[in-house]
XYZ file of C-alpha atoms in Angstrom:
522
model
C 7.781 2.842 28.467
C 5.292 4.766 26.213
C 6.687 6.478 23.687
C 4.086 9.895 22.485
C 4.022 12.765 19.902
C 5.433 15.800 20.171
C 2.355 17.023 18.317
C -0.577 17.905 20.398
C -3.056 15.129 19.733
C -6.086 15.706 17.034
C -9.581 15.086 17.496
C -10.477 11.806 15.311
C -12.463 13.070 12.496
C -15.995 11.598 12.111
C -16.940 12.245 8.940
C -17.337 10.059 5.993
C -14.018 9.858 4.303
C -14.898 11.200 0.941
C -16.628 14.311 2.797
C -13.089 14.529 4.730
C -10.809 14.662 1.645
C -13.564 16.412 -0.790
C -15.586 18.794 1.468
C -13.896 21.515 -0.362
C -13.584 20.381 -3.642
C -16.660 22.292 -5.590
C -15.079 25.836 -3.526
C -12.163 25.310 -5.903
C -13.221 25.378 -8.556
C -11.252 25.359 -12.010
C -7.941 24.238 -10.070
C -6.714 21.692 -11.030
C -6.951 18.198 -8.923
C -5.240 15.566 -11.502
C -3.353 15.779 -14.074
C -2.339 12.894 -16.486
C 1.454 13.120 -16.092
C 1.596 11.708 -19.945
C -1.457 12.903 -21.981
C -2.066 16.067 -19.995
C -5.408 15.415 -19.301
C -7.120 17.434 -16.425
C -9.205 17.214 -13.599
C -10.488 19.820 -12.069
C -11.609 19.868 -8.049
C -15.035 21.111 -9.567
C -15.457 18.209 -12.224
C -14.120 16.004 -9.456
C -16.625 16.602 -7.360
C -19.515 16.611 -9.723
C -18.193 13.245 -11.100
C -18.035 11.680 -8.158
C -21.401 12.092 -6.881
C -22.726 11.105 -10.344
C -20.739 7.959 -10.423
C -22.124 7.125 -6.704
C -25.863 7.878 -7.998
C -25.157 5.492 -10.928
C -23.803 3.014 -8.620
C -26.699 3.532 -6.477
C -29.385 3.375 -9.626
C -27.269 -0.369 -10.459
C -28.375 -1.985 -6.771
C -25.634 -1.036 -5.150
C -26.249 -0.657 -1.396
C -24.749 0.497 2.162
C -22.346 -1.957 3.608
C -22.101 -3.380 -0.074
C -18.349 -4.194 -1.504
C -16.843 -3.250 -4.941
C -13.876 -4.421 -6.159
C -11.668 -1.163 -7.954
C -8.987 -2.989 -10.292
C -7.075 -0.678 -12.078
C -3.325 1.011 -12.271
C -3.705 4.567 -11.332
C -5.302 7.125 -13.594
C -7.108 10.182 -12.966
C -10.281 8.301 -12.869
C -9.439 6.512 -9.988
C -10.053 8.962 -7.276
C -13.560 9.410 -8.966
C -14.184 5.701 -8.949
C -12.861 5.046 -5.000
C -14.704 8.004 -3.667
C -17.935 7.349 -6.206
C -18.518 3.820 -4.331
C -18.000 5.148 -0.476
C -20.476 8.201 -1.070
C -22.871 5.187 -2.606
C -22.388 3.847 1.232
C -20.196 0.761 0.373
C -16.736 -0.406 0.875
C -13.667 -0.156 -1.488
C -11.553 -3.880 -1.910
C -8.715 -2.058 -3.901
C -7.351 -5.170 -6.218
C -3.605 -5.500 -7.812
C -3.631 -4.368 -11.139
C -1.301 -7.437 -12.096
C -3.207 -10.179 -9.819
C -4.243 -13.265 -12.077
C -7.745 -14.402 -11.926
C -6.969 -16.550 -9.356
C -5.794 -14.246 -6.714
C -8.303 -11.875 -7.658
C -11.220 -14.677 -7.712
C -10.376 -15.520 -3.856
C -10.083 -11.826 -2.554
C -13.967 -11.061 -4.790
C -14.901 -14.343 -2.371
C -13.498 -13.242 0.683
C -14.462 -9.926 0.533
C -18.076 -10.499 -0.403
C -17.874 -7.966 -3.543
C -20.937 -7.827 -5.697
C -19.615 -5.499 -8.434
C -16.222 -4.641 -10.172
C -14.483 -1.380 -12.059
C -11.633 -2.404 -14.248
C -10.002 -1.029 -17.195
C -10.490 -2.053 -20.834
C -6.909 -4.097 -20.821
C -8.003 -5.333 -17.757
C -11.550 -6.235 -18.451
C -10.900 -10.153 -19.229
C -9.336 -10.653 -16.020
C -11.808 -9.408 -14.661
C -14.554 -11.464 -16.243
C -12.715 -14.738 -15.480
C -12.112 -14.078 -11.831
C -16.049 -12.866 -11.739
C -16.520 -16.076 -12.921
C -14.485 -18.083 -10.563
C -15.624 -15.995 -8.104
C -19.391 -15.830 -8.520
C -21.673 -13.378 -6.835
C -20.422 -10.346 -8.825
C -23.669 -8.808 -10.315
C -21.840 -5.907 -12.816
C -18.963 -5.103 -14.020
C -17.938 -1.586 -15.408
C -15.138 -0.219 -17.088
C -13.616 3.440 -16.128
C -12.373 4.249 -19.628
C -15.760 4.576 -22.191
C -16.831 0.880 -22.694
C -15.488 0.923 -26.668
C -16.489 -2.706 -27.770
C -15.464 -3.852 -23.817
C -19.289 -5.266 -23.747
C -19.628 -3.297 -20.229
C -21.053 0.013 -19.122
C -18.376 2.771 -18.200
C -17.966 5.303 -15.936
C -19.124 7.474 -18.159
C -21.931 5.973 -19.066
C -22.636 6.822 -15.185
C -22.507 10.077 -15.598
C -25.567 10.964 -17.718
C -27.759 8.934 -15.102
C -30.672 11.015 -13.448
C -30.797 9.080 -10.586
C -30.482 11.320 -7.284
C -26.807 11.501 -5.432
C -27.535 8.779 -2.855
C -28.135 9.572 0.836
C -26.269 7.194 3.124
C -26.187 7.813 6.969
C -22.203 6.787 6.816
C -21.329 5.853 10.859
C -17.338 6.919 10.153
C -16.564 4.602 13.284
C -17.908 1.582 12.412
C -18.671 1.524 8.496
C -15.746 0.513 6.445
C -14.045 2.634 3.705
C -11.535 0.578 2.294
C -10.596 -3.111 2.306
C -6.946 -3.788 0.806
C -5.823 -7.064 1.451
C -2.413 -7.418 3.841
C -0.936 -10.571 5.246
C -0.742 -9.263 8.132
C 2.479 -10.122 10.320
C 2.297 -13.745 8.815
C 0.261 -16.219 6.406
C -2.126 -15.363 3.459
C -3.715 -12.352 2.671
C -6.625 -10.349 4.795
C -8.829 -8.186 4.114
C -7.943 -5.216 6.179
C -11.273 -3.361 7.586
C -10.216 0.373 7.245
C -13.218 2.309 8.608
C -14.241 6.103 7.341
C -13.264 7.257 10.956
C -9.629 5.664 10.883
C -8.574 7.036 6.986
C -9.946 9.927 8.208
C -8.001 10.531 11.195
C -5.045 9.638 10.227
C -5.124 12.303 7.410
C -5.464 14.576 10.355
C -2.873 12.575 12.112
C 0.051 13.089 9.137
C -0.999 16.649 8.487
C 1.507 18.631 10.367
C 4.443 16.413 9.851
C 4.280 15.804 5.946
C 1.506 17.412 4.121
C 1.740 19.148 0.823
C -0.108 22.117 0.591
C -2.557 23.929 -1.425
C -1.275 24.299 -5.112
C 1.595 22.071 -4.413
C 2.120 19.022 -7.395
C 2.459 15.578 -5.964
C 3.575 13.007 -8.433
C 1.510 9.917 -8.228
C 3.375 7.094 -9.508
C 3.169 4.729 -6.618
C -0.223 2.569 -7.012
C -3.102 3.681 -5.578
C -4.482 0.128 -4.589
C -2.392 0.093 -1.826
C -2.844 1.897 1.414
C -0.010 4.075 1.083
C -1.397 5.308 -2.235
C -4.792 5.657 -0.851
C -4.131 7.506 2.252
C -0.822 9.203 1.681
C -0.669 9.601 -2.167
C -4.390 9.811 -3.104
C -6.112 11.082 -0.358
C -3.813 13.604 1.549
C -2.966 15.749 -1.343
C -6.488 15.963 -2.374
C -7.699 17.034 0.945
C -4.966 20.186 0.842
C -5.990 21.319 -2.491
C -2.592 19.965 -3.934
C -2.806 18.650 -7.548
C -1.805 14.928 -8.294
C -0.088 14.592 -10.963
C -0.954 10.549 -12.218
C 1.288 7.946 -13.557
C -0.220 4.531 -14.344
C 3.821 2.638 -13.562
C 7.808 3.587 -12.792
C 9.333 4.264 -15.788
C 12.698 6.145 -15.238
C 12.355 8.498 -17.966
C 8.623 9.274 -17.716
C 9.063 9.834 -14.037
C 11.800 12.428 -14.317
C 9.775 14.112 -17.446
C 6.957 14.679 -15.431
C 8.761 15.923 -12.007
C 10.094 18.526 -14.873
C 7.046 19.586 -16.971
C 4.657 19.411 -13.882
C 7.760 21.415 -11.644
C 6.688 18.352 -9.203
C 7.362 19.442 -5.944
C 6.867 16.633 -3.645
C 7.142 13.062 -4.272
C 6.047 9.914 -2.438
C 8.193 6.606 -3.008
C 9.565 3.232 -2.067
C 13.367 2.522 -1.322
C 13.573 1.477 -5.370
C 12.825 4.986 -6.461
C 15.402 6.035 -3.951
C 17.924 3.961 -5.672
C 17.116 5.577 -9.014
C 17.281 9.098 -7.789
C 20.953 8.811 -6.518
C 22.376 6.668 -8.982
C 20.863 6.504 -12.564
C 22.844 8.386 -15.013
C 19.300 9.741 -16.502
C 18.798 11.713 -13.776
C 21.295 14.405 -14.858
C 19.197 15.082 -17.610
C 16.259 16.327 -16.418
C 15.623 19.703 -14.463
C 14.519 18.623 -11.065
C 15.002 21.645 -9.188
C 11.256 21.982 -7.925
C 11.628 18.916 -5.583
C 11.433 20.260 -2.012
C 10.482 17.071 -0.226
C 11.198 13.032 -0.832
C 9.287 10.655 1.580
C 9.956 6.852 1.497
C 8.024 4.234 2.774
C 6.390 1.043 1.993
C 10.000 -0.699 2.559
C 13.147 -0.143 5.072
C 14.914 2.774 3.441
C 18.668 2.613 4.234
C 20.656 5.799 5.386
C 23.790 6.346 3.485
C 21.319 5.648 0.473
C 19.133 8.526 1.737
C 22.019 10.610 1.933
C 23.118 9.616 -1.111
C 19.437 10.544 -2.604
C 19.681 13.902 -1.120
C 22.695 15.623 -1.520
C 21.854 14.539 -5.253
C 18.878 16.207 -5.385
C 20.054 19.206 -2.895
C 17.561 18.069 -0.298
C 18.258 19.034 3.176
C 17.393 15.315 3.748
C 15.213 12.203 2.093
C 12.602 11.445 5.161
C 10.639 8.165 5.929
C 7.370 7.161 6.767
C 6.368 3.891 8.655
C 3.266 2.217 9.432
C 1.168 -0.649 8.054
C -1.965 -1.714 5.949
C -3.557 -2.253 9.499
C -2.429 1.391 10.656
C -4.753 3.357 7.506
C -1.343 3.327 7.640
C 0.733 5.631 8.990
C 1.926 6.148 12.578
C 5.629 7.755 12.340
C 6.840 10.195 9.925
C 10.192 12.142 9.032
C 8.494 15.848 9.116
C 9.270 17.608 6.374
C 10.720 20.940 8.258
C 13.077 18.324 10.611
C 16.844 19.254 11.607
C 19.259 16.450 10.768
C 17.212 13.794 11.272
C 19.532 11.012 12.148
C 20.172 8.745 8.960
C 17.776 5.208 8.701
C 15.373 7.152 11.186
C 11.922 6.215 10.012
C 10.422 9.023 11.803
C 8.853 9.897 15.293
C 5.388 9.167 16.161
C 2.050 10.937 14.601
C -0.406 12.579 16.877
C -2.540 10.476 19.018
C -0.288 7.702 18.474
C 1.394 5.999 21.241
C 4.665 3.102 20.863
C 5.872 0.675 23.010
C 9.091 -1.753 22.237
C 8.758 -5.203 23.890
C 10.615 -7.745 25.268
C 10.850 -10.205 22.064
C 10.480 -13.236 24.715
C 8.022 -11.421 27.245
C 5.577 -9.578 24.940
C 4.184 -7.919 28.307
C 7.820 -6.537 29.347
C 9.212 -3.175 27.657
C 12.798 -2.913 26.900
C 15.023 -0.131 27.813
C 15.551 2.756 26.060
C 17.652 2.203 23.238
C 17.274 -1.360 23.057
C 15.396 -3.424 20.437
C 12.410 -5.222 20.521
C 9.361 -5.371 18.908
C 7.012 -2.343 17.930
C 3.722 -1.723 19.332
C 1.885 1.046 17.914
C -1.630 2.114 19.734
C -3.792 4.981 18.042
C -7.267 6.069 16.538
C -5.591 4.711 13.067
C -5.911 1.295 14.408
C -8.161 -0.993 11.922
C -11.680 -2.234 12.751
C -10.057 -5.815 12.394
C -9.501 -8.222 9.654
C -12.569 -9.093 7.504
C -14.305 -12.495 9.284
C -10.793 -13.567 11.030
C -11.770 -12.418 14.492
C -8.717 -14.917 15.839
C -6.119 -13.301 13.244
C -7.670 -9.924 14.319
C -7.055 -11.173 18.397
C -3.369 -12.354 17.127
C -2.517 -8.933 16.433
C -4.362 -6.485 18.367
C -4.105 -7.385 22.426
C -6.991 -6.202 24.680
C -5.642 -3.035 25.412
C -5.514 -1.754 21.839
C -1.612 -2.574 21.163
C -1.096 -3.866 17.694
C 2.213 -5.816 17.469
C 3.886 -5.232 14.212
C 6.082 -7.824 14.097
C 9.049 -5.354 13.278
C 11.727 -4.979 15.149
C 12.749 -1.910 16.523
C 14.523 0.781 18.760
C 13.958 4.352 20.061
C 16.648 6.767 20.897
C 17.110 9.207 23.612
C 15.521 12.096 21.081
C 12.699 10.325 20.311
C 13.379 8.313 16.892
C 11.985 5.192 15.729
C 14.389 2.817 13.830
C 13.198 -0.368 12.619
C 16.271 -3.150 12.595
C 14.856 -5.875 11.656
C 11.127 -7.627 11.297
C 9.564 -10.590 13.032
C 7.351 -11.493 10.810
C 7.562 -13.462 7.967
C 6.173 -11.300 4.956
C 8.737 -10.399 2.082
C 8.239 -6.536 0.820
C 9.465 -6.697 -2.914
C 9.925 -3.208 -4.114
C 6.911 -2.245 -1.509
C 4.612 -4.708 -2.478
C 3.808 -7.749 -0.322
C 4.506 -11.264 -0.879
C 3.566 -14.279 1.796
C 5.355 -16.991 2.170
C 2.685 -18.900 3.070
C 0.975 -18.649 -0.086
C 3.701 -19.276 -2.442
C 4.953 -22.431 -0.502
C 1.172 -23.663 -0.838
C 1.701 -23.409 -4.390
C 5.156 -25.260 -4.619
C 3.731 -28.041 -2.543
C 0.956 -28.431 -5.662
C 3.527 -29.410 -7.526
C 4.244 -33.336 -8.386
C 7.622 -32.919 -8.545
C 7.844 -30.814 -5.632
C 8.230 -33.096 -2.069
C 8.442 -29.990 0.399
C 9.199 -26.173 0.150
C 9.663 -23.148 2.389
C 10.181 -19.531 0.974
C 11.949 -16.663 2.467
C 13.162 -13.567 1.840
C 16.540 -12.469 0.932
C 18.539 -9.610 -0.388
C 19.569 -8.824 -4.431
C 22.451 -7.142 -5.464
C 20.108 -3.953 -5.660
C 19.453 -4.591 -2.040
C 15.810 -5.168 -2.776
C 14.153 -8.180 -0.851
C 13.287 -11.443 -3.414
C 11.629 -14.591 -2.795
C 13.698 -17.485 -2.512
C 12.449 -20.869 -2.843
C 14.153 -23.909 -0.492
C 12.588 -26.989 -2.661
C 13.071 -30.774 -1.646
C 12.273 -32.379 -4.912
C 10.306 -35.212 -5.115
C 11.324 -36.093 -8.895
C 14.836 -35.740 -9.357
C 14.846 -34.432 -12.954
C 13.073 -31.017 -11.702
C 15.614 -27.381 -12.542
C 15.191 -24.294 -11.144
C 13.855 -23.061 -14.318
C 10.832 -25.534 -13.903
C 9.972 -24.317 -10.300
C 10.628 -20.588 -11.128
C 8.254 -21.002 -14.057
C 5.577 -23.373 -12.576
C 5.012 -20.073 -10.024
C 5.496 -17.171 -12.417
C 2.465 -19.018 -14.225
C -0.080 -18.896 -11.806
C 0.959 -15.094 -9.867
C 1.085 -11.458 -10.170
C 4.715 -10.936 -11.477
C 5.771 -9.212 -8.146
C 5.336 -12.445 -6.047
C 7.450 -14.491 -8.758
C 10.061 -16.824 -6.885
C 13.618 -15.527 -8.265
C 16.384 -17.652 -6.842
C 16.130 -21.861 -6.086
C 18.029 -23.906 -3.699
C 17.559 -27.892 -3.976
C 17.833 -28.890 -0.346
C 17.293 -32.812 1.304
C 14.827 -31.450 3.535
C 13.390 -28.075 4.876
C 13.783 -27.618 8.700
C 10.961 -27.667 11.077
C 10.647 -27.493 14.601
C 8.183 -30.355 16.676
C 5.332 -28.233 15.563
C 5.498 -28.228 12.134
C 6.629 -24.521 11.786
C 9.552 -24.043 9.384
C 12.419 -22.910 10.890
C 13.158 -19.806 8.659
C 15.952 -18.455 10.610
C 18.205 -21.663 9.710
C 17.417 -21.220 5.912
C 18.874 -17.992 6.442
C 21.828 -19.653 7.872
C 21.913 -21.861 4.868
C 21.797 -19.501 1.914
């Protein structure tokens, strides 16, 4: 059975995404677009869109051409927007980059995403250099705060160029906007080919369901690097005229200062925020009475927690949001003006988007209504494919368009989506993804270490953590030593947090670890 909106469908939108969210920008003016949510700073849709177009005809003037990649490695600021939408107006591709990613990780996704140039920030700027080193191929890097003693040109530095705003023929179906890297359903990261056309559309696509609208305050403290921040967070609000209020990180305090000195009335978080909201004593301290909507997503958001959430914050109800990297990335959404939406419901689908839940043993059978299986989600959101893995891109989406999540799900008789459990392997810590395949790659570099599997399991927060299963190899080797060997050489996020010594990890005939009996284990 195929599952459809309840929306009418929208026509996809082929423009070039920065046209799509900033078309209107110079019309308004002195209004304000971002907002430091610390130093005040201020952005306004006019300076926005002159600073754009001047970083894009400095970016131009430095070699860079269409079909071109830059790396944009930075925690959010106000700059950002100015930066992401600079490059795509200059006719290349954004690889949004972890903030927190060692030179390492960043070196391989420079490589495998072909980028020739980088924006950082100052405290970032070393990283940078080294993985531009590693990497090779990067021509320039800038900085988006003013270059200080950094030894790079900034941003700013862009904007007194004379060079004319670039002309780029953008083809919104088939050039690509963004590139942030996913693993996908399984294995190491991707690089997720995010075309003008699919952003775009599925702007369109969340519009009626859960859009802020013009003049409302959004508070940015989710990071933009990831799609949910780029599409939802970043671009959305933008597009409607809201104002973005920007926080670099999720500091409990901060946040709740800003939601009451910027009278934030919508916010956009992951299941930890959720947490914070009903429970942390801070909360009562702060006036937070100019909330009118709370969506989730990024994570499984549990119900009573919701609930809990709401009545808190005298919601009529917390709503979700589901999708994927490979989805630009939403495809179901709580709407904002829903009646009792039933509690863990992560929403019914967008417009233009179809679902189908199949058979987990018979991919081409559906199940009956009601029942689980896995989710298929078919739509104009649907990526362009994974960067040069034409195989991986086969793997997960079949001929007719389907892609196969990998989550695990079931529809009720009114229409809602609730995911129960996933198939794939990837571990969401607090919303950010962590493969298992790449950290038991590392473990097995290890001397000491004779085999290794990873999985994910729950905290007493009821956040997801990466456990290591470790068959040792020397026998003097603690769980400090394995926790640390990994914490050295990742982001902090992907940091194993729990060890179990085992005698050997279990694999079927194949060589595939048999994840589903380490669960059985721990």
């Amino acid at each position: 059975m195929v599952y459809v909106s309840e929306y009418a469908d929208v026509a996809t939108v082929d423009e070039p995404l920065h046209d799509a969210v900033l078309g209107g920008a110079a019309a308004r003016g002195d209004t304000p677009a971002l907002v430091d949510g610390t130093a005040g700073t201020t952005l306004t849709y006019a300076g926005l869109d002159q600073y754009h177009r001047k970083v894009a005809a400095g970016l131009a003037e430095a070699g860079v051409r269409e079909g071109d990649v830059v790396a944009l490695h930075s925690p959010n600021t106000i700059v950002y927007p100015v930066a992401f939408f600079g490059i795509t107006r200059a006719g290349a591709a954004v690889t949004t980059v972890h903030p927190l990613s060692t030179p390492q990780e960043f070196a391989r996704q420079l490589r495998d995403a072909g980028a020739g140039w980088i924006i950082t920030v100052t405290p970032l700027v070393e990283v940078a250099r080294t993985a531009a080193e590693l990497a090779g191929g990067v021509r320039e890097i800038f900085v988006c705060d003013p270059a200080g003693d950094s030894g790079h040109r900034s941003l700013t530095d862009l904007l007194h160029t004379t060079a004319p705003e670039p002309d780029i023929a953008v083809d919104p179906a088939d050039d690509v906007a963004a590139l942030p890297y996913s693993s996908g359903t399984t294995g190491t990261p991707k690089g997720v080919m995010l075309t003008h056309r699919n952003i775009a559309t599925n702007l369109a696509q969340i519009e009626p369901a859960m859009s802020p609208g013009f003049g409302d305050r959004v508070l940015a403290v989710l990071p933009f690097f990831h799609i949910y921040g780029i599409t939802v967070i970043m671009s959305g609000p933008l597009r409607q005229g809201a104002t973005l209020i920007v926080l670099p990180r999720f500091d409990i305090d901060t946040f709740l200062a800003a939601i009451e000195k910027h009278r934030v009335s919508h916010l956009y978080v992951a299941p930890p925020i959720v947490l914070a909201l009903a429970k942390h004593p801070a909360v009562e301290r702060y006036d937070l009475s100019s909330l009118r909507n709370v969506t989730s997503a990024a994570a499984p958001l549990d119900g009573e927690l919701a609930r809990a959430c709401a009545r808190r914050l005298g919601l009529p109800h917390v709503g979700q949001g589901y999708g994927m990297t490979e989805l630009s990335p939403a495809s179901h959404a709580v709407a904002y003006d829903a009646e009792r939406p039933p509690p863990g419901a992560v929403g019914k689908p967008l417009p233009s988007t179809e679902t189908r839940i199949v058979s987990l043993d018979d991919p081409a059978k559906d199940v009956a209504p009601g029942e689980p299986g896995e989710v298929l989600i078919r739509g104009p959101q649907v990526m362009k494919g994974y960067l040069g893995r034409p195989d991986a891109t086969a793997d997960m989406i079949d001929a007719d368009g389907w892609v196969h999540t990998g989550d695990v799900g079931r529809v009720d008789a009114d229409g809602w989506l609730f995911v129960v459990d996933r198939v794939k392997e990837l571990i969401k810590y607090k919303g950010y993804q962590v493969a298992p395949a790449e950290l038991e790659a590392l473990l097995l570099s290890h001397e000491g270490i004779a085999d290794a599997a990873v999985i994910g399991v729950l905290d007493e927060d009821g956040n997801e953590i990466p456990k290591a299963f470790v068959v040792r190899a020397d026998s003097a080797l603690g769980e400090a030593d394995v926790m640390a060997y990994v914490a050295e050489r990742v982001a902090p996020y992907k940091k194993i947090r729990r060890v179990a010594f085992v005698d050997m990890v279990p694999r079927a005939a194949s060589g595939k670890i048999l994840r589903r009996e380490l669960r059985e284990f721990q």
